Every structure is written in C-alpha cells, then in structure tokens.
Tab-separated table of C-alpha atoms and ligand atoms in Angstrom:
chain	number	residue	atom	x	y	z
A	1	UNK	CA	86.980	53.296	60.311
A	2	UNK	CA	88.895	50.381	62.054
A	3	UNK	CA	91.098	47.768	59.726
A	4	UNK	CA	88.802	46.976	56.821
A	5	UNK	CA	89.491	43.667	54.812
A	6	UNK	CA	88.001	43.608	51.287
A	7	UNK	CA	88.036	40.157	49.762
A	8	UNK	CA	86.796	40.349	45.969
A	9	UNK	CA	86.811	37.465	43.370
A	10	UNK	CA	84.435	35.761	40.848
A	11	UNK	CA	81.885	32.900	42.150
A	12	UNK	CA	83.793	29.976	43.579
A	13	UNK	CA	87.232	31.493	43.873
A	14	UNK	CA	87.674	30.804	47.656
A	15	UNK	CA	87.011	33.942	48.688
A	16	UNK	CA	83.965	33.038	51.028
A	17	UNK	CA	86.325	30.570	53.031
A	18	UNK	CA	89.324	33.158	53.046
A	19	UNK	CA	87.180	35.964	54.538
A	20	UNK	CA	85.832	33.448	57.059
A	21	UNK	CA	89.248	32.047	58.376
A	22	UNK	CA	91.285	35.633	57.980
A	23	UNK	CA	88.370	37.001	59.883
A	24	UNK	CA	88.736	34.452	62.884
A	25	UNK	CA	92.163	34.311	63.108
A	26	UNK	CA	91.977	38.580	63.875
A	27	UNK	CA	88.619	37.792	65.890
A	28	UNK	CA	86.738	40.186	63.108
A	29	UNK	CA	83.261	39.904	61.887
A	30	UNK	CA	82.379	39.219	58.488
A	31	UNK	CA	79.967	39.321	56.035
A	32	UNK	CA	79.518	37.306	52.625
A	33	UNK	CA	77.707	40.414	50.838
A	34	UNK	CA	76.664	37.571	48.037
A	35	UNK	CA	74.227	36.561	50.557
A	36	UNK	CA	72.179	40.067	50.451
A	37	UNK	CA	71.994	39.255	46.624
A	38	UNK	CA	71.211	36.138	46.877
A	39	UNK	CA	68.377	36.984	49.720
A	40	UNK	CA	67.136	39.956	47.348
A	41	UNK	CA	66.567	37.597	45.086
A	42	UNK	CA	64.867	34.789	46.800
A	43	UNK	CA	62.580	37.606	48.729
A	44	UNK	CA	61.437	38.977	45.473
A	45	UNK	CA	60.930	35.184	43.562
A	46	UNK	CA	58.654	34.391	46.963
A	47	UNK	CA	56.591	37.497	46.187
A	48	UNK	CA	56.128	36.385	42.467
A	49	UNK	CA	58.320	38.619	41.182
A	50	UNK	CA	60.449	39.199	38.318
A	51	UNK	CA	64.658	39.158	38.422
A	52	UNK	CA	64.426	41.586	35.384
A	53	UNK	CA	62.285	43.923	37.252
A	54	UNK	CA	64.497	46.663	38.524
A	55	UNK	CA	61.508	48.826	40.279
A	56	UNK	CA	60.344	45.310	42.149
A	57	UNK	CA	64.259	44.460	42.812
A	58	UNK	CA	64.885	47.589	44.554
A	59	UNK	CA	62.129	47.516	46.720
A	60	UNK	CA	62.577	43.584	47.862
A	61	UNK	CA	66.246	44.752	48.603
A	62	UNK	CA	64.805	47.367	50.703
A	63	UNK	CA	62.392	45.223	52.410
A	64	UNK	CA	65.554	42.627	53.600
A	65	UNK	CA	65.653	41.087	56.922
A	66	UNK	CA	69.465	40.340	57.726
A	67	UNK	CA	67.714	36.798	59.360
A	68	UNK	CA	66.756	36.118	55.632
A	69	UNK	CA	70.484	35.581	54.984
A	70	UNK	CA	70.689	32.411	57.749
A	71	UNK	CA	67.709	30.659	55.152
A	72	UNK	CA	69.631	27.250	53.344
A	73	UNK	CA	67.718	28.756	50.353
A	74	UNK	CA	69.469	31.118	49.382
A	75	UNK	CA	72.774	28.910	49.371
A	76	UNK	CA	71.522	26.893	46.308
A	77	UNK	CA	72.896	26.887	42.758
A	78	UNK	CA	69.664	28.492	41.790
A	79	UNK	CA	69.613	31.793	44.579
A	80	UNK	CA	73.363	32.630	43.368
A	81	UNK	CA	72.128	32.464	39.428
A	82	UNK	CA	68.783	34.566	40.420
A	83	UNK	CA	71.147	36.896	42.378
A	84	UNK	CA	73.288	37.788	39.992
A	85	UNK	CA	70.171	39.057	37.630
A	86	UNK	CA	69.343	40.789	40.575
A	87	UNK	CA	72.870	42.348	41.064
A	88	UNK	CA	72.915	44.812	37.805
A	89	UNK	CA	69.761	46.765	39.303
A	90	UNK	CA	71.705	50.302	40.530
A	91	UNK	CA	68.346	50.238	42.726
A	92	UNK	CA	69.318	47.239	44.232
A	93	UNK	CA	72.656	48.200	44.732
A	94	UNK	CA	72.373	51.908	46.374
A	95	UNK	CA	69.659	49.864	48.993
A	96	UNK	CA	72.643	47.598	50.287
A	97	UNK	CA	75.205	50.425	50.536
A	98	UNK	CA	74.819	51.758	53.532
A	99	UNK	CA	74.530	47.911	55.049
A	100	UNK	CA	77.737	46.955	53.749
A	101	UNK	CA	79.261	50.580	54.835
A	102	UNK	CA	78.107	50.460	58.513
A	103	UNK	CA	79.986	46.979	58.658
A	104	UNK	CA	82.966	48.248	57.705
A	105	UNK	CA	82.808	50.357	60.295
A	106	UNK	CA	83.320	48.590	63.081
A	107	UNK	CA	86.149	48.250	65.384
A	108	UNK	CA	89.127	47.592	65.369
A	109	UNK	CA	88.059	46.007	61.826
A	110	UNK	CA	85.831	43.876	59.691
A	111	UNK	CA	85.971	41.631	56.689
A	112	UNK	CA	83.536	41.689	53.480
A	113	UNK	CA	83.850	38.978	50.859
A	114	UNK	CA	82.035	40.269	47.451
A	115	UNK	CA	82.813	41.659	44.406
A	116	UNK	CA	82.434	45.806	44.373
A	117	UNK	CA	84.214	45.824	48.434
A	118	UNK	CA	87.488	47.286	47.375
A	119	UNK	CA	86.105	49.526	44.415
A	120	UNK	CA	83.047	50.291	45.313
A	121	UNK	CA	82.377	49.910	49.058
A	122	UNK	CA	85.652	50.476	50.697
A	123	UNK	CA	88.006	51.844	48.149
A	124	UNK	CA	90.154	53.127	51.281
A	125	UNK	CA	90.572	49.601	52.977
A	126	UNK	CA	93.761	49.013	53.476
A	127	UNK	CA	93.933	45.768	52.733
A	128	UNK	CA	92.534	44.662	49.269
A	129	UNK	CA	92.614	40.360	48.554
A	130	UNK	CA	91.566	39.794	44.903
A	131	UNK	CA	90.977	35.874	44.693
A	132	UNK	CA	90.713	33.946	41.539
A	133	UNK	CA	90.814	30.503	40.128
A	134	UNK	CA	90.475	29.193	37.025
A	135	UNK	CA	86.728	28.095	35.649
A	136	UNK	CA	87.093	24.154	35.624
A	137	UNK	CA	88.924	24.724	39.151
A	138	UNK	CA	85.521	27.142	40.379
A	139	UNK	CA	83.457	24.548	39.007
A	140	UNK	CA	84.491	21.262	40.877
A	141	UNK	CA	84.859	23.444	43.986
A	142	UNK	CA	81.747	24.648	43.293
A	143	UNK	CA	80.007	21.381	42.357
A	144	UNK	CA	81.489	19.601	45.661
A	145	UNK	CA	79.936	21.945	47.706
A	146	UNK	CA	76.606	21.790	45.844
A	147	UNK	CA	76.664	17.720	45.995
A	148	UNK	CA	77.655	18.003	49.967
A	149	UNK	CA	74.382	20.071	50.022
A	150	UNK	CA	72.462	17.386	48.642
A	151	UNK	CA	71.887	19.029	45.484
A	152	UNK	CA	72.178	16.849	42.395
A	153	UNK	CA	73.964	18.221	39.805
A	154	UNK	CA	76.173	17.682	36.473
A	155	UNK	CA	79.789	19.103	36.908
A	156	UNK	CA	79.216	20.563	32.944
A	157	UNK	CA	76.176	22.640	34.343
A	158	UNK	CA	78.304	24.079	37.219
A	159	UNK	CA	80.779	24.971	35.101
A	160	UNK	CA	78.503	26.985	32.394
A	161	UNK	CA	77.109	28.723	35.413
A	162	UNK	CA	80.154	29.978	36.634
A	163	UNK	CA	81.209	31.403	33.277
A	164	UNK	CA	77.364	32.370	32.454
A	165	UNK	CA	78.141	34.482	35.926
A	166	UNK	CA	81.614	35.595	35.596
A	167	UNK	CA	80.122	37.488	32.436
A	168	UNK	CA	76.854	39.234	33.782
A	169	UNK	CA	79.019	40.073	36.759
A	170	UNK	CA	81.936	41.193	34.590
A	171	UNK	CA	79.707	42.802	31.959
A	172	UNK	CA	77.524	45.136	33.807
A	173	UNK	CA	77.622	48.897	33.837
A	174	UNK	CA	77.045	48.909	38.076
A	175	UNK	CA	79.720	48.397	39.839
A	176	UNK	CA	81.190	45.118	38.117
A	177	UNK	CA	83.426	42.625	39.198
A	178	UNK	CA	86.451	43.912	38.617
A	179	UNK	CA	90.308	43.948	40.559
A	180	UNK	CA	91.155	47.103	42.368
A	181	UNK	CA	94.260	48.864	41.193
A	182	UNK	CA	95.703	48.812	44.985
A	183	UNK	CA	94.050	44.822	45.137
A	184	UNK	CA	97.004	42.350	45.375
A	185	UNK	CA	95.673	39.602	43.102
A	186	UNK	CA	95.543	35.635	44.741
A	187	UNK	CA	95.248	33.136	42.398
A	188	UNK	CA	94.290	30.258	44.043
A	189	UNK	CA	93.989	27.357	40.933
A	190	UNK	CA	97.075	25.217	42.541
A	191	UNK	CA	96.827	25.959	45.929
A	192	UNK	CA	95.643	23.903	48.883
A	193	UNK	CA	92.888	25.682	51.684
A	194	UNK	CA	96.021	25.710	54.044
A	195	UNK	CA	98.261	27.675	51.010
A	196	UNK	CA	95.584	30.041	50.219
A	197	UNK	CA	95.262	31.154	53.509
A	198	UNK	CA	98.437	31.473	54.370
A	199	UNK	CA	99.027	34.003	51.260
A	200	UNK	CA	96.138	36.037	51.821
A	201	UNK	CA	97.198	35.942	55.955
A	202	UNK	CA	100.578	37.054	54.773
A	203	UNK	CA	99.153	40.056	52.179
A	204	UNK	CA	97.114	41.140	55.299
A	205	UNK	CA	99.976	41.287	57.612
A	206	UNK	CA	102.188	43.234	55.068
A	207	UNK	CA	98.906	45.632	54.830
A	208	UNK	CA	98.662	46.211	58.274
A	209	UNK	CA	102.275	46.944	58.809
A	210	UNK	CA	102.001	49.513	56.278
A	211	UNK	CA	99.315	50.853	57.875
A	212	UNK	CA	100.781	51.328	61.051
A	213	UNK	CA	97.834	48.883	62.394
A	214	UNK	CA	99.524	46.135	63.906
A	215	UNK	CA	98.247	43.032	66.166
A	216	UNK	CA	98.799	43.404	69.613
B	301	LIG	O1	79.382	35.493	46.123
B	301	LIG	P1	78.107	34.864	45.630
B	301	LIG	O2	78.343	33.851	44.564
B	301	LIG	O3	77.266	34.357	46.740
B	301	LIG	O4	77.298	36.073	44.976
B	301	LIG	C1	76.100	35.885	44.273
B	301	LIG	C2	75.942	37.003	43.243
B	301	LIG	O5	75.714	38.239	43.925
B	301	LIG	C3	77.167	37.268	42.378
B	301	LIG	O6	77.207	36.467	41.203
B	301	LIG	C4	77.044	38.763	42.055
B	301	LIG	O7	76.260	38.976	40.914
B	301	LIG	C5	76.309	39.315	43.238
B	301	LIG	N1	77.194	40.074	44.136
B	301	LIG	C6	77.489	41.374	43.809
B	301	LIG	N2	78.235	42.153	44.654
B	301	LIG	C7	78.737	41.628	45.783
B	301	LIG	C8	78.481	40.270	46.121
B	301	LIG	C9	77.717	39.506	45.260
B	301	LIG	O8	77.054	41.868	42.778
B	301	LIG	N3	79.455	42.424	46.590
C-alpha cells in the first residue's frame, strides 16, 4: 500500500478541492468517491429506476462505467440528493469497495475524498483529514458553485439540502459519515482556500513524518 490520503467531511465542506490540490502538490491521483454515488444514481434514474430500490441500486452500481463519472450530470444539485438515497444500499456499497480499494493501492500513494475512506475503506491510511464547515458556510459554497454551473437556485434550498444530507448520511446504519478516531478534524468555516490548504498540507506532512514516508 503506498501513502494513502483519506479526506472525509459532509457535502460542501471543501474536501473535494483539498483532495484535488494536496493530491497535485505530491503528484498523486485522486478520486472524488461521491462521484460513483452520484453516477449509481444517475445510471439507475436513466434506466427508470427507483433510489429506494436496493436490489436495482446494487446492480446499476455494478453495471458502472468509470467514463460515467466525467458526465456534467452527475455534478448537479439533483445527482448528489439522488446519490445519497442511493448511498444507504449495503449492495451498493460492497459493489464500489474493491474500486475504491485498488486506488488506494497505488504507488507511492493516492488520495480519496468521501465519507467512509478513513473508517471504512482505508482505516490504515496514515493520514486521515476530516473537513467540516458549518451549514450556512456549506450552503453559499455550495450554492456558488451550483449558480457558476448555470443552475438556478435559492440559497434557502441549498441550505435544507445540505442538512436534509448531512442527516441521511449521518443517520444510516452502512458505513455513515462519521470522523475517524485517528482523523485530525479541519474545520474550515473561517478559513480562506489558501488557509485550508495549508492546514491540511501541514497535517499531511506531520503524517508522513510519522510514518517514516517522507518527500524526496
Ligand atoms: O461528496 P458528494 O457530495 O459528491 O457525495 C454525494 C453523496 O454520495 C453523499 O451525500 C453520500 O451520501 C454519498 N457518498 C458516500 N460515501 C462516499 C462518498 C459519497 O456515501 N465515500
């Protein structure tokens, strides 16, 4: 296993932009593991399916083609609402394990964004970023990137979508969003882009000292 970088945190914390930047500063690959979800999800609504329908859900997860996570569909408000129904299916789940795993894997190291990477995916990475915000800051992060996307949207909808999410992601019995004990928590609500990253580039560094893994 080479130098595995889980980045976990509710919708909208940051954590997408983190894992991009800490992985091209180490020239790492990443993955944004919300975008299997989100693809799951817009696979199985294209077939006619249902997002409650755990049987269907597993199979559509199955049935992913990693090119269905380049689609601009599944970056709207609407795939990461339909992805988190998608998300409690253990069915769903076990089918993007292995995915996620053989990632990880690569060397000398690779960086996941989700929510189940340090608990559930790589509980032995050795570095573990928890990012977090407050709601109303998640929302108007989330809402300027929505209106850049030419979405139109109310800022008051955002917002109840992030906390109807942060509970069904929270709340569910498979592998919910949740901080890892060994996770050093980054609270980004006051922070800049440029502060943010240079905590979470400074937890890594301290992590990869410890593990005797250093750049070079
Ligand atoms: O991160 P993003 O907002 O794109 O994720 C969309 C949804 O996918 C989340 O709300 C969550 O329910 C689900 N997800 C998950 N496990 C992950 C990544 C995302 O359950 N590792």
């Amino acid at each position: 296993m080479g130098f595995v970088i889980a980045v976990d945190g509710p919708a909208a914390s940051g954590k997408g932009t983190l894992a991009a930047r800490l992985a091209a500063l180490l020239d790492f690959p990443v993955l944004d593991t919300g975008l299997l979800y989100r693809a799951v999800a817009v696979r199985l609504l294209a077939a006619g399916g249902d997002l409650d329908d755990a049987e269907a859900a597993g199979a559509a997860a199955r049935a992913l083609d990693l090119t269905e996570l380049d689609h601009a569909e599944v970056r709207t408000r609407a795939a990461g609402e339909a992805a988190s129904r998608v998300a409690v299916h253990p069915g769903v789940r076990a089918a993007l394990f292995d995915l996620q795993q053989n990632f990880a894997r690569q060397e000398p190291g690779a960086v996941l964004d989700g929510r189940d990477i340090g608990t559930v995916i790589c509980p032995d990475a050795p570095a573990k970023i928890f990012v977090t915000a407050a709601p109303e800051v998640r929302a108007d992060r989330r809402w300027r990137q929505l209106t850049s996307q030419g979405e139109t949207v109310a800022y008051d909808d955002v917002l109840a979508d992030i906390r109807k999410r942060d509970e069904r992601d929270s709340g569910r019995a498979a592998a919910p969003l949740a901080q890892a004990d060994d996770a050093v928590l980054l609270d980004t609500s006051k922070l800049t882009i440029e502060q943010a990253f240079d905590a979470a580039r400074r937890i890594v560094e301290t992590a990869r000292a410890r593990s005797g893994n250093l750049p070079g």
